[in-house]
Amino acid sequence: MSTRASTTGFIPEQVQYLRSPIWRGAVRQDPKVAMGNPYISGEYILGQLNRAFGFDGWSVEILSMAEENVDQVNGKYKATFSCRVELTVFAGSRIIKRHGVGAHAMT
């Protein structure tokens, strides 16, 4: 792997990896999850971050978490939570931060 960083702080192999399309098998759709919208699992995303930046080349911080909804159906409870996160990537001498939102329903 090359060690020459671009102006973004990423090495060429990282730029190529980040520009590659998402594997179609990683995109899931379930009417019971994400309100039926396509989504990518957290486990897949963590693996991709490790492959792109290494185990110590990134971090994530939960900024807030909130209970959005609780329903009881047939004696079982279903709760939906949302959270805001901050992703930090260490790219050479640069520190890049991005924010995102996610939600998950649990029974």
PDB file of C-alpha atoms in Angstrom:
ATOM      1  CA  MET A   1       0.000   0.000   0.000  1.00  0.00           C
ATOM      2  CA  SER A   2       1.269   3.473  -0.877  1.00  0.00           C
ATOM      3  CA  THR A   3       2.050   5.877   1.941  1.00  0.00           C
ATOM      4  CA  ARG A   4       1.835   9.047  -0.174  1.00  0.00           C
ATOM      5  CA  ALA A   5      -1.159  11.072   1.018  1.00  0.00           C
ATOM      6  CA  SER A   6      -3.333  13.213  -1.229  1.00  0.00           C
ATOM      7  CA  THR A   7      -4.465  16.728  -0.357  1.00  0.00           C
ATOM      8  CA  THR A   8      -7.353  15.134   1.555  1.00  0.00           C
ATOM      9  CA  GLY A   9      -4.913  13.312   3.812  1.00  0.00           C
ATOM     10  CA  PHE A  10      -5.978   9.917   2.434  1.00  0.00           C
ATOM     11  CA  ILE A  11      -3.585   7.628   0.589  1.00  0.00           C
ATOM     12  CA  PRO A  12      -4.609   6.699  -3.003  1.00  0.00           C
ATOM     13  CA  GLU A  13      -5.816   3.217  -2.011  1.00  0.00           C
ATOM     14  CA  GLN A  14      -8.167   4.735   0.556  1.00  0.00           C
ATOM     15  CA  VAL A  15      -9.570   7.188  -1.988  1.00  0.00           C
ATOM     16  CA  GLN A  16     -10.129   4.335  -4.455  1.00  0.00           C
ATOM     17  CA  TYR A  17     -11.802   2.216  -1.753  1.00  0.00           C
ATOM     18  CA  LEU A  18     -14.064   5.072  -0.638  1.00  0.00           C
ATOM     19  CA  ARG A  19     -15.128   5.772  -4.226  1.00  0.00           C
ATOM     20  CA  SER A  20     -16.011   2.141  -4.941  1.00  0.00           C
ATOM     21  CA  PRO A  21     -19.715   1.233  -4.999  1.00  0.00           C
ATOM     22  CA  ILE A  22     -21.409  -0.299  -1.960  1.00  0.00           C
ATOM     23  CA  TRP A  23     -21.772  -4.066  -2.272  1.00  0.00           C
ATOM     24  CA  ARG A  24     -25.425  -4.647  -3.232  1.00  0.00           C
ATOM     25  CA  GLY A  25     -25.656  -7.560  -0.799  1.00  0.00           C
ATOM     26  CA  ALA A  26     -25.062  -5.135   2.092  1.00  0.00           C
ATOM     27  CA  VAL A  27     -28.212  -3.156   1.317  1.00  0.00           C
ATOM     28  CA  ARG A  28     -31.195  -4.685   3.103  1.00  0.00           C
ATOM     29  CA  GLN A  29     -34.884  -3.957   3.052  1.00  0.00           C
ATOM     30  CA  ASP A  30     -37.351  -5.254   5.603  1.00  0.00           C
ATOM     31  CA  PRO A  31     -40.854  -3.857   6.175  1.00  0.00           C
ATOM     32  CA  LYS A  32     -40.268  -4.214   9.941  1.00  0.00           C
ATOM     33  CA  VAL A  33     -36.985  -2.266   9.941  1.00  0.00           C
ATOM     34  CA  ALA A  34     -36.294   1.364   8.983  1.00  0.00           C
ATOM     35  CA  MET A  35     -39.964   1.865   8.072  1.00  0.00           C
ATOM     36  CA  GLY A  36     -39.394  -0.410   5.071  1.00  0.00           C
ATOM     37  CA  ASN A  37     -36.648   1.797   3.623  1.00  0.00           C
ATOM     38  CA  PRO A  38     -33.371   0.288   2.391  1.00  0.00           C
ATOM     39  CA  TYR A  39     -30.653   0.316   5.057  1.00  0.00           C
ATOM     40  CA  ILE A  40     -27.137  -0.938   5.747  1.00  0.00           C
ATOM     41  CA  SER A  41     -26.390  -2.734   9.015  1.00  0.00           C
ATOM     42  CA  GLY A  42     -24.136  -1.178  11.610  1.00  0.00           C
ATOM     43  CA  GLU A  43     -21.910  -4.267  11.569  1.00  0.00           C
ATOM     44  CA  TYR A  44     -21.253  -3.818   7.848  1.00  0.00           C
ATOM     45  CA  ILE A  45     -20.475  -0.115   8.298  1.00  0.00           C
ATOM     46  CA  LEU A  46     -18.006  -0.838  11.133  1.00  0.00           C
ATOM     47  CA  GLY A  47     -16.234  -3.403   8.967  1.00  0.00           C
ATOM     48  CA  GLN A  48     -15.973  -0.937   6.087  1.00  0.00           C
ATOM     49  CA  LEU A  49     -14.548   1.767   8.364  1.00  0.00           C
ATOM     50  CA  ASN A  50     -11.929  -0.686   9.668  1.00  0.00           C
ATOM     51  CA  ARG A  51     -10.992  -1.735   6.123  1.00  0.00           C
ATOM     52  CA  ALA A  52     -10.725   1.862   4.882  1.00  0.00           C
ATOM     53  CA  PHE A  53      -9.003   3.517   7.841  1.00  0.00           C
ATOM     54  CA  GLY A  54      -7.667   0.749  10.069  1.00  0.00           C
ATOM     55  CA  PHE A  55      -8.797  -0.117  13.582  1.00  0.00           C
ATOM     56  CA  ASP A  56      -7.225   3.010  15.075  1.00  0.00           C
ATOM     57  CA  GLY A  57      -7.863   5.401  12.164  1.00  0.00           C
ATOM     58  CA  TRP A  58     -11.370   6.434  13.102  1.00  0.00           C
ATOM     59  CA  SER A  59     -13.724   6.844  16.047  1.00  0.00           C
ATOM     60  CA  VAL A  60     -17.421   7.386  16.632  1.00  0.00           C
ATOM     61  CA  GLU A  61     -19.161   9.203  19.462  1.00  0.00           C
ATOM     62  CA  ILE A  62     -22.860   9.066  20.319  1.00  0.00           C
ATOM     63  CA  LEU A  63     -23.931  12.683  20.746  1.00  0.00           C
ATOM     64  CA  SER A  64     -27.515  11.958  21.786  1.00  0.00           C
ATOM     65  CA  MET A  65     -29.954   9.071  22.026  1.00  0.00           C
ATOM     66  CA  ALA A  66     -33.721   9.316  22.326  1.00  0.00           C
ATOM     67  CA  GLU A  67     -36.650   6.981  22.699  1.00  0.00           C
ATOM     68  CA  GLU A  68     -38.913   7.772  19.746  1.00  0.00           C
ATOM     69  CA  ASN A  69     -41.781   5.340  20.171  1.00  0.00           C
ATOM     70  CA  VAL A  70     -42.958   2.416  22.313  1.00  0.00           C
ATOM     71  CA  ASP A  71     -45.805   0.137  21.238  1.00  0.00           C
ATOM     72  CA  GLN A  72     -47.313  -2.954  22.815  1.00  0.00           C
ATOM     73  CA  VAL A  73     -48.539  -5.565  20.349  1.00  0.00           C
ATOM     74  CA  ASN A  74     -49.765  -9.021  21.417  1.00  0.00           C
ATOM     75  CA  GLY A  75     -48.165  -8.612  24.842  1.00  0.00           C
ATOM     76  CA  LYS A  76     -44.763  -7.655  23.432  1.00  0.00           C
ATOM     77  CA  TYR A  77     -43.188  -4.231  23.540  1.00  0.00           C
ATOM     78  CA  LYS A  78     -41.510  -2.668  20.548  1.00  0.00           C
ATOM     79  CA  ALA A  79     -39.315   0.382  21.135  1.00  0.00           C
ATOM     80  CA  THR A  80     -37.720   2.642  18.554  1.00  0.00           C
ATOM     81  CA  PHE A  81     -34.642   4.672  19.429  1.00  0.00           C
ATOM     82  CA  SER A  82     -32.762   7.256  17.428  1.00  0.00           C
ATOM     83  CA  CYS A  83     -29.260   8.573  17.920  1.00  0.00           C
ATOM     84  CA  ARG A  84     -27.011  11.297  16.577  1.00  0.00           C
ATOM     85  CA  VAL A  85     -23.380  10.377  16.081  1.00  0.00           C
ATOM     86  CA  GLU A  86     -20.128  12.075  15.203  1.00  0.00           C
ATOM     87  CA  LEU A  87     -17.670  10.140  13.048  1.00  0.00           C
ATOM     88  CA  THR A  88     -14.028  11.202  13.264  1.00  0.00           C
ATOM     89  CA  VAL A  89     -11.482  10.022  10.693  1.00  0.00           C
ATOM     90  CA  PHE A  90      -7.754  10.586  11.097  1.00  0.00           C
ATOM     91  CA  ALA A  91      -6.335  11.274   7.619  1.00  0.00           C
ATOM     92  CA  GLY A  92      -2.633  12.048   7.803  1.00  0.00           C
ATOM     93  CA  SER A  93      -2.367  15.300   9.726  1.00  0.00           C
ATOM     94  CA  ARG A  94      -6.055  16.100   9.185  1.00  0.00           C
ATOM     95  CA  ILE A  95      -8.958  15.266  11.465  1.00  0.00           C
ATOM     96  CA  ILE A  96     -12.254  14.998   9.568  1.00  0.00           C
ATOM     97  CA  LYS A  97     -15.565  15.027  11.446  1.00  0.00           C
ATOM     98  CA  ARG A  98     -19.036  14.236  10.085  1.00  0.00           C
ATOM     99  CA  HIS A  99     -22.415  13.913  11.782  1.00  0.00           C
ATOM    100  CA  GLY A 100     -25.190  11.410  11.148  1.00  0.00           C
ATOM    101  CA  VAL A 101     -28.500  10.144  12.491  1.00  0.00           C
ATOM    102  CA  GLY A 102     -29.756   6.585  12.787  1.00  0.00           C
ATOM    103  CA  ALA A 103     -32.702   4.738  14.259  1.00  0.00           C
ATOM    104  CA  HIS A 104     -33.409   1.170  15.331  1.00  0.00           C
ATOM    105  CA  ALA A 105     -36.525  -0.640  16.481  1.00  0.00           C
ATOM    106  CA  MET A 106     -36.262  -3.485  19.001  1.00  0.00           C
ATOM    107  CA  THR A 107     -38.782  -5.984  20.313  1.00  0.00           C
TER     108      THR A 107
END
